Short mmCIF file of C-alpha atoms and ligand atoms in Angstrom, two decimals:
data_model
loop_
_atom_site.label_atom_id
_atom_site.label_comp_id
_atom_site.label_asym_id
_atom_site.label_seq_id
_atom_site.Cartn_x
_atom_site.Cartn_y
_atom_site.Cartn_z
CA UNK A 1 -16.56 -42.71 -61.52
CA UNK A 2 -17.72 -38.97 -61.45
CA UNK A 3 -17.55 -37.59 -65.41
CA UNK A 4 -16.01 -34.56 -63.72
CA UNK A 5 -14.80 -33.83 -60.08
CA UNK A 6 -15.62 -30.99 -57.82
CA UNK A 7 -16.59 -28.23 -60.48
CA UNK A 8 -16.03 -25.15 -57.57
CA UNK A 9 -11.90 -25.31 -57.48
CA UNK A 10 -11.48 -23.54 -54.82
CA UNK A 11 -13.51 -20.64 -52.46
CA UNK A 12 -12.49 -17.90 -54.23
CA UNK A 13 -13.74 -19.03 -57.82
CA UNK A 14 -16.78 -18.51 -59.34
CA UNK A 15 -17.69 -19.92 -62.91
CA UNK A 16 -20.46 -17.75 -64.68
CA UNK A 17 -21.55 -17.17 -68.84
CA UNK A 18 -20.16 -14.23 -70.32
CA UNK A 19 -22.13 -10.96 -71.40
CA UNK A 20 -21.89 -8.40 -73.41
CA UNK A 21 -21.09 -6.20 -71.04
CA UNK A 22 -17.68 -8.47 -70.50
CA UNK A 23 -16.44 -8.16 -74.12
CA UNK A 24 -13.85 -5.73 -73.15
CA UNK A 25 -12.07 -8.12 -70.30
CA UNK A 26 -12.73 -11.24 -72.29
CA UNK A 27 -10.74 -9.64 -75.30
CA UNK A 28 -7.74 -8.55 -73.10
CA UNK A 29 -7.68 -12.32 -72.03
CA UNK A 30 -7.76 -13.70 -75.02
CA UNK A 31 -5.15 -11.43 -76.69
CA UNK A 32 -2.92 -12.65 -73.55
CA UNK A 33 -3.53 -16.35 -74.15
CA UNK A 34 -2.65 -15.49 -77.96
CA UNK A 35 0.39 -13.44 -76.87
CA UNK A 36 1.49 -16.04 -74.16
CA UNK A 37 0.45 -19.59 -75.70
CA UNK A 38 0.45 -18.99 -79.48
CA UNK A 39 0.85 -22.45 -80.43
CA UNK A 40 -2.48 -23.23 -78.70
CA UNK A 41 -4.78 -21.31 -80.28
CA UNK A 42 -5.63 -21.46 -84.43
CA UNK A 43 -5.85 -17.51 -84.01
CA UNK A 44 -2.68 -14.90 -84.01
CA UNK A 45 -2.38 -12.16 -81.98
CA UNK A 46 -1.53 -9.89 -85.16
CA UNK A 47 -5.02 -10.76 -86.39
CA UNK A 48 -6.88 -10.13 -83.74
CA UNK A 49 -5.15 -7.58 -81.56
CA UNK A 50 -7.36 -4.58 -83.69
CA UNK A 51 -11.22 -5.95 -83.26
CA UNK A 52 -13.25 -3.22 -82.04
CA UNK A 53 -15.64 -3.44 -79.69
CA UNK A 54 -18.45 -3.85 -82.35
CA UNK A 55 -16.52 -7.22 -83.41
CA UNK A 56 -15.85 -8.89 -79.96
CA UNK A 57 -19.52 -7.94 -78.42
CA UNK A 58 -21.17 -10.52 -80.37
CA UNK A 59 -18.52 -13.02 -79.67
CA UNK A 60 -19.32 -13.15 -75.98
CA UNK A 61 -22.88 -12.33 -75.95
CA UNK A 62 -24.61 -15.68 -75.25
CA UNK A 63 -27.22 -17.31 -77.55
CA UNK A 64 -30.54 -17.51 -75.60
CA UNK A 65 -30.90 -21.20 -77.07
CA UNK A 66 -27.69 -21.81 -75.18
CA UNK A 67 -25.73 -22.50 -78.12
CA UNK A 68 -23.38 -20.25 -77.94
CA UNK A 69 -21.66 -19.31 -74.60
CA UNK A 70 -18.64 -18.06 -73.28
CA UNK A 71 -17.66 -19.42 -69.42
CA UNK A 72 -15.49 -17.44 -67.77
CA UNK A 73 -13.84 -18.06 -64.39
CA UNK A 74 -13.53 -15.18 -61.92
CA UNK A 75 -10.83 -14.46 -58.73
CA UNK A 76 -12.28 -11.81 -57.08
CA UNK A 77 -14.42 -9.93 -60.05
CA UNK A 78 -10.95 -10.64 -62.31
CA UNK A 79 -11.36 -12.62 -65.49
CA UNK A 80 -8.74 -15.39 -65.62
CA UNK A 81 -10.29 -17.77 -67.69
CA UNK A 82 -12.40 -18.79 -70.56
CA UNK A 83 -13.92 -21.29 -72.63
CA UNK A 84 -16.74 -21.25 -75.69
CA UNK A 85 -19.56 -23.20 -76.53
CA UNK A 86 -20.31 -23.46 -80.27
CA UNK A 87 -23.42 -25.32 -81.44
CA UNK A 88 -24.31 -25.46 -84.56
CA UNK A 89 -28.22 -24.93 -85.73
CA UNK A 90 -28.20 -26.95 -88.95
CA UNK A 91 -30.48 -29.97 -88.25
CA UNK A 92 -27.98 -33.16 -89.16
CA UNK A 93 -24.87 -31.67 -86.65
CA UNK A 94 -26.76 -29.86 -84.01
CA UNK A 95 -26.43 -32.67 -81.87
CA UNK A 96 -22.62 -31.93 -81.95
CA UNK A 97 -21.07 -28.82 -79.62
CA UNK A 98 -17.51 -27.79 -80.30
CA UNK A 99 -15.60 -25.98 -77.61
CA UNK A 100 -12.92 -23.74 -78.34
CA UNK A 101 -10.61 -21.19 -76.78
CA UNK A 102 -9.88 -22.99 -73.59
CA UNK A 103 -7.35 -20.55 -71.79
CA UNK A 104 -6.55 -19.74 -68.17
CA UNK A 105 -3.98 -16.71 -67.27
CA UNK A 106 -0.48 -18.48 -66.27
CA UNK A 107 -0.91 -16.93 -62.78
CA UNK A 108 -3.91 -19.00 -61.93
CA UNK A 109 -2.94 -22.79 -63.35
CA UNK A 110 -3.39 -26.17 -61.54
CA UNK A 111 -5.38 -24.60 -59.67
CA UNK A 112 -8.64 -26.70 -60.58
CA UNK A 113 -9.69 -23.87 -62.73
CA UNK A 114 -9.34 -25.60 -66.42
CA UNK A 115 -11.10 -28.21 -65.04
CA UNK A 116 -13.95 -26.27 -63.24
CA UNK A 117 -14.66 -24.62 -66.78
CA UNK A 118 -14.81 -27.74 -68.52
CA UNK A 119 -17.88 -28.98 -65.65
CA UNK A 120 -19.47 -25.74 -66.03
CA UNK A 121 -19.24 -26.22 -70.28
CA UNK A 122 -20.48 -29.79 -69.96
CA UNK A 123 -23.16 -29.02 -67.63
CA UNK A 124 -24.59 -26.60 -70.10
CA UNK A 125 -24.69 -28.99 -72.72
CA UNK A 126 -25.69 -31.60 -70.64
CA UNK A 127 -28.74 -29.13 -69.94
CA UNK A 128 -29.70 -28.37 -73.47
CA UNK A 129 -30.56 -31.90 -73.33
CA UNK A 130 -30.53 -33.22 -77.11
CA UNK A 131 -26.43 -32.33 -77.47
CA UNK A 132 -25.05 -35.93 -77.52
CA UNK A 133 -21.36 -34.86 -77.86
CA UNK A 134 -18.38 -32.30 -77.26
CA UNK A 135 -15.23 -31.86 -79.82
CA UNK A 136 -12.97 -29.72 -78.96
CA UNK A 137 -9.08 -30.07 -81.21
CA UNK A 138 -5.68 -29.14 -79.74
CA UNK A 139 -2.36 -28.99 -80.12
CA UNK A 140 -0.64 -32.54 -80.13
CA UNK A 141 2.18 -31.51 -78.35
CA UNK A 142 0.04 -29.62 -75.87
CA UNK A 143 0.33 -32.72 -72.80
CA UNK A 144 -1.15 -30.19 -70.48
CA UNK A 145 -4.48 -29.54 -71.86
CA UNK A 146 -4.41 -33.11 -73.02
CA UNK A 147 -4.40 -35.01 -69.52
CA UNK A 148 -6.73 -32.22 -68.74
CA UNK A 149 -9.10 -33.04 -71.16
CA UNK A 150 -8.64 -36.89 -70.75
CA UNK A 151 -9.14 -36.33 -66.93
CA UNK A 152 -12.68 -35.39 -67.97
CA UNK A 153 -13.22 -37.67 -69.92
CA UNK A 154 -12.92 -36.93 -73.03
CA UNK A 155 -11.46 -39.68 -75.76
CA UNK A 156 -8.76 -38.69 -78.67
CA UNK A 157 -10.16 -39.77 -82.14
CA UNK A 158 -7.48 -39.22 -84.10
CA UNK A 159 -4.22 -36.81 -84.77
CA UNK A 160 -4.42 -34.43 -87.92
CA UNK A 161 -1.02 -34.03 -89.01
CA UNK A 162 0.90 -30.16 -89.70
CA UNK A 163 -3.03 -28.97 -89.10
CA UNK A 164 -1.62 -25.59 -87.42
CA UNK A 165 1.63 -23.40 -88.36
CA UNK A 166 3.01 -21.34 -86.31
CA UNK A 167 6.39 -19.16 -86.98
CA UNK A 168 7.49 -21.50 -89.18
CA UNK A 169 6.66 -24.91 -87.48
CA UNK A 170 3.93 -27.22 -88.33
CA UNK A 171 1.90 -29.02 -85.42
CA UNK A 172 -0.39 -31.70 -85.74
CA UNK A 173 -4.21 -31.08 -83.72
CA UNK A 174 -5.86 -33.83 -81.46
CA UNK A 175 -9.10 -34.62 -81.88
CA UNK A 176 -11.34 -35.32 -79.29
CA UNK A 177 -14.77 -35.68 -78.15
CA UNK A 178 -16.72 -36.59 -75.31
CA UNK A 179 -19.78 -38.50 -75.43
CA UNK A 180 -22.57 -37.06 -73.19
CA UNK A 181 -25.15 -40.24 -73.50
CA UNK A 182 -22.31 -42.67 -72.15
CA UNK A 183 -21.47 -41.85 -68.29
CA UNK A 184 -18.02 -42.91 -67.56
C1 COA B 201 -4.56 -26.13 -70.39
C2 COA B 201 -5.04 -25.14 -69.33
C3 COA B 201 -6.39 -24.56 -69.77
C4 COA B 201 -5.22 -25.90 -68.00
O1 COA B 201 -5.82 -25.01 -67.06
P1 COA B 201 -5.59 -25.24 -65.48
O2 COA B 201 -6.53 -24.34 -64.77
O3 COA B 201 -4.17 -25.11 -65.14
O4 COA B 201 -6.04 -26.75 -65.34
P2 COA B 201 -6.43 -27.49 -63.96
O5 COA B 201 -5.72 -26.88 -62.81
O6 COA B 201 -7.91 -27.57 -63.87
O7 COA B 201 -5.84 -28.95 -64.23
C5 COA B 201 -6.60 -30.11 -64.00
C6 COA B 201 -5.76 -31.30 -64.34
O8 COA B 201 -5.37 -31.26 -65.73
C7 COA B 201 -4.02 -31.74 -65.87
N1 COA B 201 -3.13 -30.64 -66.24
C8 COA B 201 -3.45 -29.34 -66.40
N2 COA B 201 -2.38 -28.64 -66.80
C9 COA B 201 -1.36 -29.52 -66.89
C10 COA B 201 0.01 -29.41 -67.24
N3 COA B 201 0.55 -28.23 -67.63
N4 COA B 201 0.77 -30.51 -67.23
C11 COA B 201 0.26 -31.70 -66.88
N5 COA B 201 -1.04 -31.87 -66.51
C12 COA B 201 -1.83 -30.80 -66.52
C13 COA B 201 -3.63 -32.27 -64.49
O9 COA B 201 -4.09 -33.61 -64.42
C14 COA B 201 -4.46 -31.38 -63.59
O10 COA B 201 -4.70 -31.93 -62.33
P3 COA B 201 -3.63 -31.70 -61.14
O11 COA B 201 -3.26 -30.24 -61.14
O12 COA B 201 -4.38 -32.14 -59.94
O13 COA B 201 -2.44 -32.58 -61.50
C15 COA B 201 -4.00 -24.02 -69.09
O14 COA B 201 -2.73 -24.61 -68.83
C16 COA B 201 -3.86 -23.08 -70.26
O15 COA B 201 -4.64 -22.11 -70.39
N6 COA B 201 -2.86 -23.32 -71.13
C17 COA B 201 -2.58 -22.45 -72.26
C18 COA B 201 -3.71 -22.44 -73.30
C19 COA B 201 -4.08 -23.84 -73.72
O16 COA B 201 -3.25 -24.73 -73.86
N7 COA B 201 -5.40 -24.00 -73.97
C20 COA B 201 -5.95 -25.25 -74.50
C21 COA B 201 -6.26 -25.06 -75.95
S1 COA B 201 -6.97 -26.52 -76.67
#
């Protein structure tokens, strides 16, 4: 079984890193997915509607180790969806990538776009070639991005209860990872 089907979802799709030169469009995503999904993400909208442009470029401006990297996904030059790369330098957890801020605009879902990210993502770290696995935590109640991430491959490790609170409710996060030295 393929770890990850066809990563091009469809003709009109392309999958590239993020630059700084894309910090503007990234942040209008993200303040959309924050807006839109607000259970989904561990940031508000109130806290980060006001970064400048100073604060985001950084964000999306990709390590040249590869450690850090934004994905986005593109319908004709449009930015409709996104997902991070985070991995960390110090020597006992580098072997460990996190993703984070998985989002793709409403308009565009089901669509094979989630999933096209998530090859791109693991390709990368598949590439760095000493990152053994992928976390990533979300939302329990979130069954979408769950059977996404499952369809991928990756495994749930265990369910943090009340980890996120949001207007006035508490959630518990899944935790998941993906091992990259086991093909599935
Ligand atoms: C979760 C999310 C990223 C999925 O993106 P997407 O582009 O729609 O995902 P895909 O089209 O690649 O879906 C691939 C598979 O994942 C599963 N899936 C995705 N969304 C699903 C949903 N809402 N319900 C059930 N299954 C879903 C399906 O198995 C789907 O395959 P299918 O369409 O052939 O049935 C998107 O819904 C989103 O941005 N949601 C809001 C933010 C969010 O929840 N982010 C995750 C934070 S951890």
């Amino acid at each position: 079984m393929k770890l990850h089907p066809d990563p091009i979802p469809d003709m009109h799709t392309d999958i590239r890193p993020l630059f700084s030169h894309d910090a503007m469009t990234y942040q209008a995503l993200r303040l959309r997915g924050l807006q839109e999904s607000p259970t989904a993400f561990s940031a508000s909208f109130a806290e980060e509607r006001d970064r400048t442009l100073a604060d985001i470029t950084p964000r999306v401006t990709p390590a040249a180790d590869g450690s850090k990297c934004v994905f986005g996904a593109f319908r004709t030059d449009t930015l409709v969806g996104m997902v991070t790369i985070l991995r960390p330098q110090a020597a006992k957890v580098r072997h460990c990538a996190q993703l984070a801020g998985m989002y793709v605009d409403p308009g565009f879902r089901r669509r094979g776009i989630g999933r096209a990210l998530l090859g791109a993502v693991i390709d990368h770290a598949r590439a760095m070639g000493d990152v053994r696995q992928l976390r990533l935590g979300v939302n329990a109640d979130n069954t979408g991005a769950r059977q996404l991430y499952e369809a991928v491959g990756f495994s749930c490790f265990g369910i943090e209860p009340d980890a996120l609170h949001v207007d006035g409710r508490f959630y518990g996060e899944a935790h998941y990872v993906l091992r990259l030295d086991r093909r599935t």
